[in-house]
Amino acid sequence: MPKDVYTLDDLRNWSVATEGESPPIRLSVFGDPVAHSRSPQMHDPALKAAGIDAAYGRLHILPGQLEEALGLLPDRDFIGTNVTIPHKAAVLELMDEVDPQARRTGGVNTVVVEGKRLLGFSTDGPGLVRAIRADFGVDLRDLRVMVLGAGGGAGRAIAVQCAIEGSARLVLVNRTFEKAQALAAELAPEFRETRVTGPLARLEAVPWHDAALARQLQHIDLVINATPLGMTSGELRRVSPVPVSLLRPSHLVYDTVYTSGRTPLLMAADEAGARGSDGLSMLLYQGALSFEIWFGRPAPVEVMRVALLGK
Ligand code: NAP
C-alpha cells in the first residue's frame, strides 16, 4: 500500500520502502510540509491516461536533506520531481543546468533527471498566465496588475512573468517594502516603454497600507495575492490582504492560495461584486507544464482538471 508521505530514510531504502508498489513511484513533490500537497491527485490520473507506467509521490524533505535527496533520484530511476515550499530557491543552486526562466525567477519548481544530471525549470509564472486566461478570458499582457507579496517566491515569479509578458502596468506590494523596491529596480528596464495606462507610472513599488493601495487600485485590473494570508491553517486564515472597501466590481481578483472554501480575499471580492478565482487553476497549469517538460508531449489537462477540481 503506497504511503501518503515518504521521507529521506525511505528514499535511502527505496526498494524496501516501496516494495510491491505498482506502478513504481518515479515522480514526486519535495516539500516541508508536504502532506497537504494536491499534486498526486492530478498527476497520477494524468500518468494513467497517458499510459505511462509511473506513480507520483509526496516526499517530506527537510532543508538540510535537499542535496542528498536530489542526489539519490537518478539511482532510484526517477523521471523528475516537483519542488515546493521552502525549497525552490535552494534547489536552483543544486542543479547541473537551470533554464533561463527559472534563473530569472530565482527558483525551481520542476526538476528533470537526465542520466546523472539534474535540470531545473520553473512553471509557476507560465502556469499563472494560463490560469488567468482560463479563469477570466484575458491575457496577463493586457492587464494592469497588482502583486501582493512581491517579495516572496511566488510573487517574484508572477512579477517576472508580468515583465516577460509586457503587462500594461505592474504594482509591487510587499510587507517588507525594501524587497518590492529591489524587484521594481530590477524589472524597470522592461517597463521603460510607455503605454497608455493612465496617470500613474507603469511600474511602481508601493508600501502596504490602505491609502497607497486605495490610490493604486483605481488604476488596476487584476489583484493577485501571493502571500500565505488566507491559508487554511493558523491565525492567518481569516485575514484578507485587501479590505472589501478598496475593491470594485471591475477588479479581477486572483488568490494563489487554495483552500477547501473561499478565501477571505475571494469573499471580499464577492462582496464587492468583483470576479475572483483561487489558486487551484495555477496549480493545475503549473502541473500540466511540468508534465510537458518531463514527457515532451501535451499533458492530458482535462483529466488533470477533473481530478483536481472535479469539473
Ligand atoms: P514565501 O517565499 O515564503 O513568500 C511569502 C510572501 O508573503 C512574502 O512576500 C512575505 O512578505 C509575505 N507574507 C508572509 N506573511 C505575511 C503577512 N502576515 N502579511 C503580509 N505579507 C506576508 O512563499 P511563496 O512560496 O511565495 O508562497 C506564497 C503563497 O503562494 C503560498 O501561500 C502558496 O499557497 C501560494 N502559491 C500558490 C501556488 C499555486 O500553484 N497556486 C504556487 C506557488 C505558491 P515579506 O517579504 O515581508 O516576508
CSV table of C-alpha atoms and ligand atoms in Angstrom, one decimal:
chain,number,residue,atom,x,y,z
A,1,MET,CA,0.0,0.0,0.0
A,2,PRO,CA,1.7,3.3,-1.0
A,3,LYS,CA,2.3,5.7,1.8
A,4,ASP,CA,0.8,9.3,1.8
A,5,VAL,CA,4.2,10.7,2.6
A,6,TYR,CA,7.7,9.3,2.2
A,7,THR,CA,10.9,10.5,3.9
A,8,LEU,CA,14.6,10.8,3.1
A,9,ASP,CA,15.0,7.5,5.0
A,10,ASP,CA,12.6,5.9,2.7
A,11,LEU,CA,14.4,7.3,-0.3
A,12,ARG,CA,17.7,5.8,1.1
A,13,ASN,CA,16.0,2.4,1.3
A,14,TRP,CA,13.7,2.9,-1.7
A,15,SER,CA,13.3,-0.8,-2.8
A,16,VAL,CA,12.2,-1.7,0.8
A,17,ALA,CA,10.0,1.3,1.4
A,18,THR,CA,8.1,0.8,-1.9
A,19,GLU,CA,8.2,-3.0,-2.2
A,20,GLY,CA,5.4,-4.4,-4.2
A,21,GLU,CA,4.1,-1.0,-5.3
A,22,SER,CA,2.9,-0.8,-8.8
A,23,PRO,CA,3.2,1.4,-10.8
A,24,PRO,CA,6.6,2.4,-9.3
A,25,ILE,CA,6.9,6.0,-7.9
A,26,ARG,CA,9.2,7.8,-10.4
A,27,LEU,CA,7.9,11.4,-9.9
A,28,SER,CA,7.3,13.3,-6.7
A,29,VAL,CA,7.0,16.6,-4.9
A,30,PHE,CA,9.6,17.6,-2.3
A,31,GLY,CA,8.3,19.9,0.4
A,32,ASP,CA,8.3,20.7,4.1
A,33,PRO,CA,5.4,20.4,4.9
A,34,VAL,CA,4.2,18.3,2.0
A,35,ALA,CA,1.3,16.2,3.3
A,36,HIS,CA,-1.2,18.8,2.1
A,37,SER,CA,0.1,18.7,-1.5
A,38,ARG,CA,-2.6,18.0,-4.1
A,39,SER,CA,-0.2,17.3,-6.9
A,40,PRO,CA,-0.5,13.5,-6.7
A,41,GLN,CA,-4.3,14.0,-7.1
A,42,MET,CA,-3.8,15.4,-10.7
A,43,HIS,CA,-0.5,13.7,-11.7
A,44,ASP,CA,-1.5,10.1,-11.0
A,45,PRO,CA,-4.6,10.2,-13.3
A,46,ALA,CA,-2.6,12.0,-15.9
A,47,LEU,CA,0.1,9.4,-15.9
A,48,LYS,CA,-2.5,6.7,-16.2
A,49,ALA,CA,-4.4,8.4,-19.0
A,50,ALA,CA,-1.1,8.8,-20.9
A,51,GLY,CA,-0.2,5.1,-20.5
A,52,ILE,CA,3.0,5.9,-18.5
A,53,ASP,CA,4.0,3.2,-16.0
A,54,ALA,CA,4.9,5.5,-13.1
A,55,ALA,CA,3.3,7.0,-10.0
A,56,TYR,CA,3.7,10.3,-8.2
A,57,GLY,CA,4.5,10.5,-4.5
A,58,ARG,CA,5.0,13.1,-1.8
A,59,LEU,CA,8.5,13.3,-0.2
A,60,HIS,CA,8.9,15.1,3.1
A,61,ILE,CA,12.4,16.6,2.7
A,62,LEU,CA,13.8,19.0,5.3
A,63,PRO,CA,16.0,21.8,4.1
A,64,GLY,CA,19.2,20.1,5.3
A,65,GLN,CA,18.3,16.9,3.4
A,66,LEU,CA,17.8,18.5,0.0
A,67,GLU,CA,21.2,17.8,-1.6
A,68,GLU,CA,21.2,14.1,-0.6
A,69,ALA,CA,17.6,13.6,-1.6
A,70,LEU,CA,18.2,15.1,-5.1
A,71,GLY,CA,21.4,13.1,-5.5
A,72,LEU,CA,19.5,9.9,-4.9
A,73,LEU,CA,16.9,10.5,-7.7
A,74,PRO,CA,18.9,9.1,-10.6
A,75,ASP,CA,19.7,5.8,-8.9
A,76,ARG,CA,16.1,5.5,-7.9
A,77,ASP,CA,15.1,5.7,-11.5
A,78,PHE,CA,13.1,9.0,-11.1
A,79,ILE,CA,12.0,10.9,-14.1
A,80,GLY,CA,11.9,14.1,-12.1
A,81,THR,CA,10.3,15.9,-9.2
A,82,ASN,CA,8.4,19.0,-8.3
A,83,VAL,CA,9.7,21.2,-5.6
A,84,THR,CA,7.5,23.3,-3.2
A,85,ILE,CA,7.8,25.4,0.0
A,86,PRO,CA,10.5,26.1,1.2
A,87,HIS,CA,13.0,24.6,-1.3
A,88,LYS,CA,12.5,26.4,-4.6
A,89,ALA,CA,15.5,28.8,-4.3
A,90,ALA,CA,17.8,26.3,-2.7
A,91,VAL,CA,17.2,23.7,-5.4
A,92,LEU,CA,18.2,26.2,-8.1
A,93,GLU,CA,21.7,26.1,-6.6
A,94,LEU,CA,21.9,22.3,-6.7
A,95,MET,CA,21.1,21.9,-10.4
A,96,ASP,CA,23.6,20.9,-13.1
A,97,GLU,CA,21.7,23.2,-15.6
A,98,VAL,CA,19.0,25.8,-15.0
A,99,ASP,CA,16.5,27.1,-17.6
A,100,PRO,CA,16.8,30.8,-18.1
A,101,GLN,CA,13.2,31.5,-16.9
A,102,ALA,CA,13.9,29.6,-13.7
A,103,ARG,CA,17.2,31.5,-13.3
A,104,ARG,CA,15.3,34.9,-13.6
A,105,THR,CA,12.6,33.8,-11.3
A,106,GLY,CA,15.1,32.7,-8.7
A,107,GLY,CA,13.5,29.4,-8.1
A,108,VAL,CA,13.0,25.9,-9.5
A,109,ASN,CA,9.7,24.0,-9.2
A,110,THR,CA,10.3,21.3,-11.7
A,111,VAL,CA,13.4,19.0,-11.9
A,112,VAL,CA,14.2,16.7,-14.7
A,113,VAL,CA,16.5,13.7,-14.2
A,114,GLU,CA,18.6,13.3,-17.4
A,115,GLY,CA,21.0,10.4,-16.8
A,116,LYS,CA,23.0,11.5,-13.8
A,117,ARG,CA,22.3,15.2,-14.4
A,118,LEU,CA,19.6,17.4,-12.9
A,119,LEU,CA,17.9,20.1,-14.9
A,120,GLY,CA,15.8,22.9,-13.3
A,121,PHE,CA,12.8,24.7,-14.6
A,122,SER,CA,10.1,27.0,-13.3
A,123,THR,CA,6.4,26.6,-14.4
A,124,ASP,CA,4.8,28.9,-11.8
A,125,GLY,CA,4.8,32.1,-13.9
A,126,PRO,CA,3.7,30.4,-17.2
A,127,GLY,CA,1.1,28.4,-15.1
A,128,LEU,CA,-0.4,31.6,-13.9
A,129,VAL,CA,-0.6,33.0,-17.4
A,130,ARG,CA,-2.7,30.0,-18.5
A,131,ALA,CA,-4.8,30.2,-15.3
A,132,ILE,CA,-5.7,33.9,-15.8
A,133,ARG,CA,-6.6,33.2,-19.4
A,134,ALA,CA,-8.8,30.2,-18.4
A,135,ASP,CA,-10.5,31.8,-15.4
A,136,PHE,CA,-11.0,35.4,-16.7
A,137,GLY,CA,-10.7,35.1,-20.5
A,138,VAL,CA,-8.0,37.8,-20.6
A,139,ASP,CA,-4.2,37.8,-21.1
A,140,LEU,CA,-1.8,39.0,-18.5
A,141,ARG,CA,-0.1,41.3,-21.0
A,142,ASP,CA,-3.3,43.3,-21.4
A,143,LEU,CA,-3.8,43.9,-17.7
A,144,ARG,CA,-2.7,46.4,-15.1
A,145,VAL,CA,-1.6,44.1,-12.3
A,146,MET,CA,-1.0,44.5,-8.6
A,147,VAL,CA,1.0,41.7,-6.9
A,148,LEU,CA,0.7,41.5,-3.1
A,149,GLY,CA,3.6,39.6,-1.6
A,150,ALA,CA,6.0,40.6,-4.3
A,151,GLY,CA,9.0,39.8,-2.0
A,152,GLY,CA,8.2,36.1,-1.9
A,153,GLY,CA,9.0,33.2,-4.3
A,154,ALA,CA,5.5,33.1,-5.9
A,155,GLY,CA,5.2,36.9,-6.0
A,156,ARG,CA,8.6,37.2,-7.7
A,157,ALA,CA,7.8,34.5,-10.2
A,158,ILE,CA,4.5,36.3,-11.1
A,159,ALA,CA,6.1,39.7,-11.3
A,160,VAL,CA,8.9,38.4,-13.6
A,161,GLN,CA,6.2,36.8,-15.7
A,162,CYS,CA,4.4,40.2,-16.0
A,163,ALA,CA,7.6,41.7,-17.2
A,164,ILE,CA,8.1,38.9,-19.7
A,165,GLU,CA,4.6,39.3,-21.0
A,166,GLY,CA,4.8,43.1,-21.1
A,167,SER,CA,1.8,43.7,-18.8
A,168,ALA,CA,0.2,47.1,-19.2
A,169,ARG,CA,1.2,48.1,-15.6
A,170,LEU,CA,2.7,46.4,-12.6
A,171,VAL,CA,2.4,47.5,-9.0
A,172,LEU,CA,4.5,45.6,-6.5
A,173,VAL,CA,3.3,45.5,-2.8
A,174,ASN,CA,5.2,43.7,0.0
A,175,ARG,CA,5.1,43.8,3.8
A,176,THR,CA,8.9,44.3,3.7
A,177,PHE,CA,8.8,47.3,1.4
A,178,GLU,CA,12.5,47.1,0.5
A,179,LYS,CA,12.1,43.8,-1.3
A,180,ALA,CA,9.3,45.3,-3.5
A,181,GLN,CA,11.6,48.2,-4.3
A,182,ALA,CA,14.5,46.0,-5.2
A,183,LEU,CA,12.4,43.9,-7.5
A,184,ALA,CA,11.0,47.1,-9.1
A,185,ALA,CA,14.5,48.3,-9.7
A,186,GLU,CA,15.4,45.0,-11.4
A,187,LEU,CA,12.4,45.0,-13.6
A,188,ALA,CA,12.5,48.7,-14.5
A,189,PRO,CA,14.3,48.3,-17.9
A,190,GLU,CA,11.4,46.2,-19.1
A,191,PHE,CA,8.8,48.8,-18.2
A,192,ARG,CA,10.5,51.8,-19.8
A,193,GLU,CA,8.4,51.7,-23.0
A,194,THR,CA,5.4,54.0,-22.5
A,195,ARG,CA,1.9,52.5,-22.8
A,196,VAL,CA,-1.3,54.5,-22.4
A,197,THR,CA,-2.3,53.3,-18.9
A,198,GLY,CA,-3.4,56.4,-17.1
A,199,PRO,CA,-1.8,59.0,-14.8
A,200,LEU,CA,0.4,56.7,-12.8
A,201,ALA,CA,3.8,55.2,-13.7
A,202,ARG,CA,3.8,51.8,-15.5
A,203,LEU,CA,5.9,50.1,-12.8
A,204,GLU,CA,5.7,51.0,-9.1
A,205,ALA,CA,6.6,49.6,-5.7
A,206,VAL,CA,4.2,50.8,-3.0
A,207,PRO,CA,4.2,50.3,0.7
A,208,TRP,CA,1.5,48.1,2.2
A,209,HIS,CA,-1.0,50.5,3.7
A,210,ASP,CA,-4.6,51.3,2.8
A,211,ALA,CA,-4.1,54.8,1.5
A,212,ALA,CA,-1.4,53.6,-1.0
A,213,LEU,CA,-3.5,50.6,-2.0
A,214,ALA,CA,-6.6,52.7,-2.5
A,215,ARG,CA,-4.8,55.1,-4.8
A,216,GLN,CA,-3.3,52.3,-6.9
A,217,LEU,CA,-6.4,50.2,-7.1
A,218,GLN,CA,-8.2,52.8,-9.1
A,219,HIS,CA,-5.7,52.1,-11.9
A,220,ILE,CA,-5.5,48.3,-11.6
A,221,ASP,CA,-7.4,45.5,-13.4
A,222,LEU,CA,-6.0,42.4,-11.7
A,223,VAL,CA,-5.2,42.0,-8.0
A,224,ILE,CA,-3.1,38.9,-7.2
A,225,ASN,CA,-2.5,37.6,-3.6
A,226,ALA,CA,0.9,35.8,-3.5
A,227,THR,CA,1.1,35.9,0.3
A,228,PRO,CA,0.0,33.0,2.6
A,229,LEU,CA,-2.8,35.2,4.0
A,230,GLY,CA,-6.0,33.1,3.9
A,231,MET,CA,-4.4,29.7,4.1
A,232,THR,CA,-6.5,27.0,5.9
A,233,SER,CA,-4.4,26.6,9.0
A,234,GLY,CA,-3.1,29.1,11.5
A,235,GLU,CA,-4.1,32.6,12.5
A,236,LEU,CA,-3.7,34.0,9.0
A,237,ARG,CA,-6.7,32.0,7.8
A,238,ARG,CA,-9.3,34.8,8.3
A,239,VAL,CA,-7.3,37.7,7.1
A,240,SER,CA,-8.0,39.3,3.7
A,241,PRO,CA,-4.9,41.1,2.3
A,242,VAL,CA,-7.2,43.8,0.8
A,243,PRO,CA,-10.2,45.2,2.6
A,244,VAL,CA,-13.5,44.9,0.8
A,245,SER,CA,-13.9,48.7,0.8
A,246,LEU,CA,-11.0,49.0,-1.6
A,247,LEU,CA,-12.3,46.6,-4.2
A,248,ARG,CA,-14.5,47.5,-7.1
A,249,PRO,CA,-16.8,45.4,-9.3
A,250,SER,CA,-14.4,46.0,-12.3
A,251,HIS,CA,-11.5,44.2,-10.5
A,252,LEU,CA,-10.4,40.7,-11.3
A,253,VAL,CA,-9.1,39.1,-8.1
A,254,TYR,CA,-6.8,36.1,-8.1
A,255,ASP,CA,-5.7,34.3,-4.9
A,256,THR,CA,-2.8,32.0,-5.4
A,257,VAL,CA,-3.9,30.4,-2.1
A,258,TYR,CA,-6.2,27.5,-2.5
A,259,THR,CA,-8.3,26.2,0.4
A,260,SER,CA,-11.3,24.0,0.8
A,261,GLY,CA,-13.6,27.1,0.8
A,262,ARG,CA,-13.5,30.7,-0.5
A,263,THR,CA,-10.5,32.5,0.9
A,264,PRO,CA,-11.1,35.8,2.8
A,265,LEU,CA,-9.8,37.8,-0.2
A,266,LEU,CA,-12.3,36.0,-2.5
A,267,MET,CA,-15.1,36.6,0.0
A,268,ALA,CA,-14.2,40.3,-0.1
A,269,ALA,CA,-14.2,40.2,-3.9
A,270,ASP,CA,-17.7,38.5,-3.9
A,271,GLU,CA,-18.9,41.2,-1.5
A,272,ALA,CA,-17.6,44.0,-3.8
A,273,GLY,CA,-19.1,42.4,-6.8
A,274,ALA,CA,-15.7,41.6,-8.4
A,275,ARG,CA,-14.8,38.4,-10.1
A,276,GLY,CA,-12.5,36.1,-8.2
A,277,SER,CA,-10.6,32.9,-8.6
A,278,ASP,CA,-8.5,30.7,-6.3
A,279,GLY,CA,-5.0,29.2,-6.9
A,280,LEU,CA,-6.2,25.7,-8.0
A,281,SER,CA,-6.1,26.8,-11.6
A,282,MET,CA,-2.5,27.9,-11.2
A,283,LEU,CA,-1.7,24.6,-9.5
A,284,LEU,CA,-3.3,22.8,-12.4
A,285,TYR,CA,-1.5,24.6,-15.2
A,286,GLN,CA,1.9,24.6,-13.5
A,287,GLY,CA,1.4,20.9,-13.1
A,288,ALA,CA,0.4,20.4,-16.7
A,289,LEU,CA,3.5,22.4,-17.8
A,290,SER,CA,5.7,20.2,-15.6
A,291,PHE,CA,4.2,17.1,-17.2
A,292,GLU,CA,5.1,18.6,-20.7
A,293,ILE,CA,8.7,19.2,-19.6
A,294,TRP,CA,9.1,15.6,-18.2
A,295,PHE,CA,7.5,13.9,-21.2
A,296,GLY,CA,7.8,16.3,-24.1
A,297,ARG,CA,4.2,15.9,-25.1
A,298,PRO,CA,0.9,17.7,-24.2
A,299,ALA,CA,-0.5,17.0,-20.8
A,300,PRO,CA,-4.0,15.5,-20.5
A,301,VAL,CA,-5.2,18.8,-19.0
A,302,GLU,CA,-8.9,17.8,-18.9
A,303,VAL,CA,-8.1,14.6,-17.0
A,304,MET,CA,-6.0,16.7,-14.6
A,305,ARG,CA,-8.7,19.3,-14.2
A,306,VAL,CA,-11.4,16.9,-13.4
A,307,ALA,CA,-9.1,15.0,-10.9
A,308,LEU,CA,-8.2,18.3,-9.2
A,309,LEU,CA,-11.3,20.5,-9.5
A,310,GLY,CA,-14.0,17.9,-10.1
A,311,LYS,CA,-15.1,19.8,-13.2
B,1,NAP,P1,7.4,32.9,0.5
B,1,NAP,O1,8.5,32.9,-0.5
B,1,NAP,O2,7.6,32.5,1.9
B,1,NAP,O3,6.8,34.4,0.4
B,1,NAP,C1,5.8,34.8,1.3
B,1,NAP,C2,5.4,36.2,0.9
B,1,NAP,O4,4.2,36.5,1.7
B,1,NAP,C3,6.4,37.3,1.2
B,1,NAP,O5,6.2,38.3,0.3
B,1,NAP,C4,6.0,37.8,2.6
B,1,NAP,O6,6.4,39.1,2.9
B,1,NAP,C5,4.5,37.7,2.5
B,1,NAP,N1,3.9,37.5,3.8
B,1,NAP,C6,4.0,36.4,4.7
B,1,NAP,N2,3.3,36.6,5.8
B,1,NAP,C7,2.7,37.8,5.6
B,1,NAP,C8,1.7,38.5,6.4
B,1,NAP,N3,1.3,38.1,7.6
B,1,NAP,N4,1.3,39.7,6.0
B,1,NAP,C9,1.7,40.2,4.8
B,1,NAP,N5,2.6,39.5,4.0
B,1,NAP,C10,3.1,38.3,4.4
B,1,NAP,O7,6.2,32.0,0.0
B,1,NAP,P2,5.8,31.6,-1.5
B,1,NAP,O8,6.5,30.3,-1.9
B,1,NAP,O9,6.0,32.8,-2.4
B,1,NAP,O10,4.3,31.2,-1.3
B,1,NAP,C11,3.3,32.2,-1.0
B,1,NAP,C12,1.9,31.7,-1.3
B,1,NAP,O11,1.8,31.4,-2.7
B,1,NAP,C13,1.6,30.4,-0.5
B,1,NAP,O12,0.6,30.7,0.3
B,1,NAP,C14,1.1,29.4,-1.6
B,1,NAP,O13,-0.1,28.9,-1.3
B,1,NAP,C15,1.0,30.3,-2.8
B,1,NAP,N6,1.4,29.6,-4.0
B,1,NAP,C16,0.5,29.0,-4.8
B,1,NAP,C17,0.8,28.3,-6.0
B,1,NAP,C18,-0.2,27.7,-6.9
B,1,NAP,O14,0.1,26.9,-7.7
B,1,NAP,N7,-1.5,28.1,-6.6
B,1,NAP,C19,2.2,28.2,-6.4
B,1,NAP,C20,3.2,28.8,-5.5
B,1,NAP,C21,2.8,29.5,-4.4
B,1,NAP,P3,7.8,39.5,3.5
B,1,NAP,O15,8.8,39.6,2.3
B,1,NAP,O16,7.6,40.8,4.1
B,1,NAP,O17,8.2,38.4,4.4
